[in-house]
PDB file of C-alpha atoms in Angstrom:
ATOM      1  CA  GLN A   1     178.775  42.720 197.517  1.00  0.00           C
ATOM      2  CA  VAL A   2     178.367  39.734 199.822  1.00  0.00           C
ATOM      3  CA  GLN A   3     175.329  38.941 201.895  1.00  0.00           C
ATOM      4  CA  LEU A   4     175.515  36.687 204.938  1.00  0.00           C
ATOM      5  CA  VAL A   5     172.443  35.304 206.646  1.00  0.00           C
ATOM      6  CA  GLU A   6     172.728  33.401 209.918  1.00  0.00           C
ATOM      7  CA  SER A   7     170.255  30.915 211.284  1.00  0.00           C
ATOM      8  CA  GLY A   8     170.042  28.189 213.888  1.00  0.00           C
ATOM      9  CA  GLY A   9     170.218  30.176 217.088  1.00  0.00           C
ATOM     10  CA  GLY A  10     167.855  29.611 219.945  1.00  0.00           C
ATOM     11  CA  LEU A  11     167.475  28.628 223.561  1.00  0.00           C
ATOM     12  CA  VAL A  12     169.070  25.440 224.817  1.00  0.00           C
ATOM     13  CA  GLN A  13     169.847  23.934 228.201  1.00  0.00           C
ATOM     14  CA  ALA A  14     173.405  23.631 229.426  1.00  0.00           C
ATOM     15  CA  GLY A  15     175.043  20.579 227.931  1.00  0.00           C
ATOM     16  CA  GLY A  16     172.902  20.739 224.830  1.00  0.00           C
ATOM     17  CA  SER A  17     173.807  21.379 221.221  1.00  0.00           C
ATOM     18  CA  LEU A  18     173.015  23.797 218.436  1.00  0.00           C
ATOM     19  CA  ARG A  19     174.173  24.108 214.854  1.00  0.00           C
ATOM     20  CA  LEU A  20     174.453  27.562 213.382  1.00  0.00           C
ATOM     21  CA  SER A  21     174.363  28.115 209.644  1.00  0.00           C
ATOM     22  CA  CYS A  22     175.564  31.036 207.570  1.00  0.00           C
ATOM     23  CA  ALA A  23     174.516  31.239 203.939  1.00  0.00           C
ATOM     24  CA  ALA A  24     176.621  33.456 201.701  1.00  0.00           C
ATOM     25  CA  SER A  25     175.373  35.006 198.497  1.00  0.00           C
ATOM     26  CA  GLY A  26     176.454  37.682 196.065  1.00  0.00           C
ATOM     27  CA  THR A  27     180.067  38.190 194.967  1.00  0.00           C
ATOM     28  CA  ILE A  28     181.242  35.125 196.848  1.00  0.00           C
ATOM     29  CA  PHE A  29     184.337  34.551 194.711  1.00  0.00           C
ATOM     30  CA  SER A  30     185.997  37.279 196.755  1.00  0.00           C
ATOM     31  CA  ILE A  31     185.648  35.257 199.954  1.00  0.00           C
ATOM     32  CA  HIS A  32     188.636  33.221 201.153  1.00  0.00           C
ATOM     33  CA  ALA A  33     187.799  32.863 204.819  1.00  0.00           C
ATOM     34  CA  MET A  34     184.672  32.687 206.903  1.00  0.00           C
ATOM     35  CA  GLY A  35     184.267  32.786 210.620  1.00  0.00           C
ATOM     36  CA  TRP A  36     181.990  32.958 213.575  1.00  0.00           C
ATOM     37  CA  HIS A  37     182.206  35.634 216.239  1.00  0.00           C
ATOM     38  CA  ARG A  38     180.159  36.274 219.323  1.00  0.00           C
ATOM     39  CA  GLN A  39     179.341  39.207 221.518  1.00  0.00           C
ATOM     40  CA  ALA A  40     177.850  38.930 224.972  1.00  0.00           C
ATOM     41  CA  PRO A  41     176.307  41.871 226.831  1.00  0.00           C
ATOM     42  CA  GLY A  42     179.004  44.135 228.208  1.00  0.00           C
ATOM     43  CA  LYS A  43     181.771  42.367 226.311  1.00  0.00           C
ATOM     44  CA  GLN A  44     183.630  42.992 223.091  1.00  0.00           C
ATOM     45  CA  ARG A  45     183.068  40.878 220.026  1.00  0.00           C
ATOM     46  CA  GLU A  46     185.434  37.925 219.887  1.00  0.00           C
ATOM     47  CA  LEU A  47     186.407  35.369 217.293  1.00  0.00           C
ATOM     48  CA  VAL A  48     185.003  31.924 217.994  1.00  0.00           C
ATOM     49  CA  ALA A  49     186.164  29.926 214.982  1.00  0.00           C
ATOM     50  CA  ALA A  50     187.336  30.488 211.433  1.00  0.00           C
ATOM     51  CA  ILE A  51     187.859  28.426 208.316  1.00  0.00           C
ATOM     52  CA  THR A  52     189.642  29.172 205.048  1.00  0.00           C
ATOM     53  CA  SER A  53     188.977  28.047 201.503  1.00  0.00           C
ATOM     54  CA  GLY A  54     191.665  25.425 202.091  1.00  0.00           C
ATOM     55  CA  SER A  55     189.738  24.138 205.118  1.00  0.00           C
ATOM     56  CA  SER A  56     192.315  25.336 207.614  1.00  0.00           C
ATOM     57  CA  THR A  57     190.563  25.994 210.919  1.00  0.00           C
ATOM     58  CA  ASN A  58     191.235  28.104 213.962  1.00  0.00           C
ATOM     59  CA  TYR A  59     189.390  28.055 217.279  1.00  0.00           C
ATOM     60  CA  ALA A  60     189.294  30.194 220.340  1.00  0.00           C
ATOM     61  CA  ASP A  61     190.631  28.382 223.389  1.00  0.00           C
ATOM     62  CA  PHE A  62     187.307  28.527 225.171  1.00  0.00           C
ATOM     63  CA  VAL A  63     185.535  26.452 222.501  1.00  0.00           C
ATOM     64  CA  LYS A  64     188.209  23.926 221.545  1.00  0.00           C
ATOM     65  CA  GLY A  65     186.869  20.410 221.847  1.00  0.00           C
ATOM     66  CA  ARG A  66     183.279  21.630 221.927  1.00  0.00           C
ATOM     67  CA  PHE A  67     182.673  23.567 218.704  1.00  0.00           C
ATOM     68  CA  THR A  68     183.385  22.590 215.116  1.00  0.00           C
ATOM     69  CA  ILE A  69     183.385  24.881 212.107  1.00  0.00           C
ATOM     70  CA  SER A  70     182.836  23.505 208.619  1.00  0.00           C
ATOM     71  CA  ARG A  71     181.943  24.606 205.106  1.00  0.00           C
ATOM     72  CA  ASP A  72     179.696  23.196 202.440  1.00  0.00           C
ATOM     73  CA  LYS A  73     179.716  25.186 199.208  1.00  0.00           C
ATOM     74  CA  ASN A  74     178.402  28.629 200.126  1.00  0.00           C
ATOM     75  CA  THR A  75     177.392  27.807 203.673  1.00  0.00           C
ATOM     76  CA  VAL A  76     179.486  27.753 206.819  1.00  0.00           C
ATOM     77  CA  TYR A  77     178.366  25.908 209.919  1.00  0.00           C
ATOM     78  CA  LEU A  78     179.204  26.031 213.575  1.00  0.00           C
ATOM     79  CA  GLN A  79     178.351  22.864 215.443  1.00  0.00           C
ATOM     80  CA  MET A  80     178.184  23.724 219.127  1.00  0.00           C
ATOM     81  CA  ASN A  81     178.186  20.885 221.634  1.00  0.00           C
ATOM     82  CA  SER A  82     178.368  20.842 225.421  1.00  0.00           C
ATOM     83  CA  LEU A  83     177.018  24.356 225.554  1.00  0.00           C
ATOM     84  CA  LYS A  84     177.555  26.401 228.687  1.00  0.00           C
ATOM     85  CA  PRO A  85     175.683  29.431 230.007  1.00  0.00           C
ATOM     86  CA  GLU A  86     178.842  31.429 229.289  1.00  0.00           C
ATOM     87  CA  ASP A  87     178.287  30.741 225.589  1.00  0.00           C
ATOM     88  CA  THR A  88     175.211  32.942 225.636  1.00  0.00           C
ATOM     89  CA  ALA A  89     175.752  35.703 223.104  1.00  0.00           C
ATOM     90  CA  VAL A  90     174.797  37.002 219.715  1.00  0.00           C
ATOM     91  CA  TYR A  91     176.732  35.000 217.158  1.00  0.00           C
ATOM     92  CA  TYR A  92     177.813  36.695 213.949  1.00  0.00           C
ATOM     93  CA  CYS A  93     179.004  35.215 210.709  1.00  0.00           C
ATOM     94  CA  ALA A  94     181.771  37.033 208.855  1.00  0.00           C
ATOM     95  CA  ALA A  95     183.583  36.669 205.545  1.00  0.00           C
ATOM     96  CA  GLY A  96     186.875  38.009 204.284  1.00  0.00           C
ATOM     97  CA  SER A  97     190.487  36.998 203.819  1.00  0.00           C
ATOM     98  CA  SER A  98     193.298  35.603 205.921  1.00  0.00           C
ATOM     99  CA  VAL A  99     197.077  35.421 206.050  1.00  0.00           C
ATOM    100  CA  SER A 100     198.559  32.983 208.563  1.00  0.00           C
ATOM    101  CA  SER A 101     195.436  33.128 210.732  1.00  0.00           C
ATOM    102  CA  ARG A 102     195.360  36.907 210.615  1.00  0.00           C
ATOM    103  CA  TYR A 103     191.885  37.683 209.376  1.00  0.00           C
ATOM    104  CA  ARG A 104     190.453  40.672 207.626  1.00  0.00           C
ATOM    105  CA  TRP A 105     186.680  40.559 207.841  1.00  0.00           C
ATOM    106  CA  GLY A 106     184.917  42.617 205.230  1.00  0.00           C
ATOM    107  CA  PHE A 107     181.361  41.342 205.486  1.00  0.00           C
ATOM    108  CA  TRP A 108     179.123  40.583 208.417  1.00  0.00           C
ATOM    109  CA  GLY A 109     175.771  38.983 208.994  1.00  0.00           C
ATOM    110  CA  GLN A 110     173.095  40.390 211.257  1.00  0.00           C
ATOM    111  CA  GLY A 111     173.666  37.875 214.020  1.00  0.00           C
ATOM    112  CA  THR A 112     171.676  35.137 215.674  1.00  0.00           C
ATOM    113  CA  GLN A 113     170.968  34.855 219.385  1.00  0.00           C
ATOM    114  CA  VAL A 114     172.211  31.840 221.301  1.00  0.00           C
ATOM    115  CA  SER A 115     170.959  31.492 224.861  1.00  0.00           C
ATOM    116  CA  VAL A 116     172.080  28.704 227.167  1.00  0.00           C
ATOM    117  CA  SER A 117     170.181  28.184 230.388  1.00  0.00           C
ATOM    118  CA  SER A 118     171.543  26.610 233.556  1.00  0.00           C
TER     119      SER A 118
END
């Protein structure tokens, strides 16, 4: 059993920054990859960024150069810079495994709202 708790969401103006945090607890030895996903109203959930236990990272094209994913012990972060209104969504933390950037997410957090105003 793994529990993931997100924090750091909020309202920010376009061009601003936010840092999301995801704290993992429980049977964390089973976790080899963690990632951030987002889901905007009317859209499907999409992968934003992922990181493995070996610190290999993967980013969606629409956030490259703006977002950075990192890990510190049992916490994964998503530093979001140059935010755009299109980034508005509920952001979810996930944990699981990966093989050559093919991820299998077994655990999910409850999500944190990120709203970017024009």
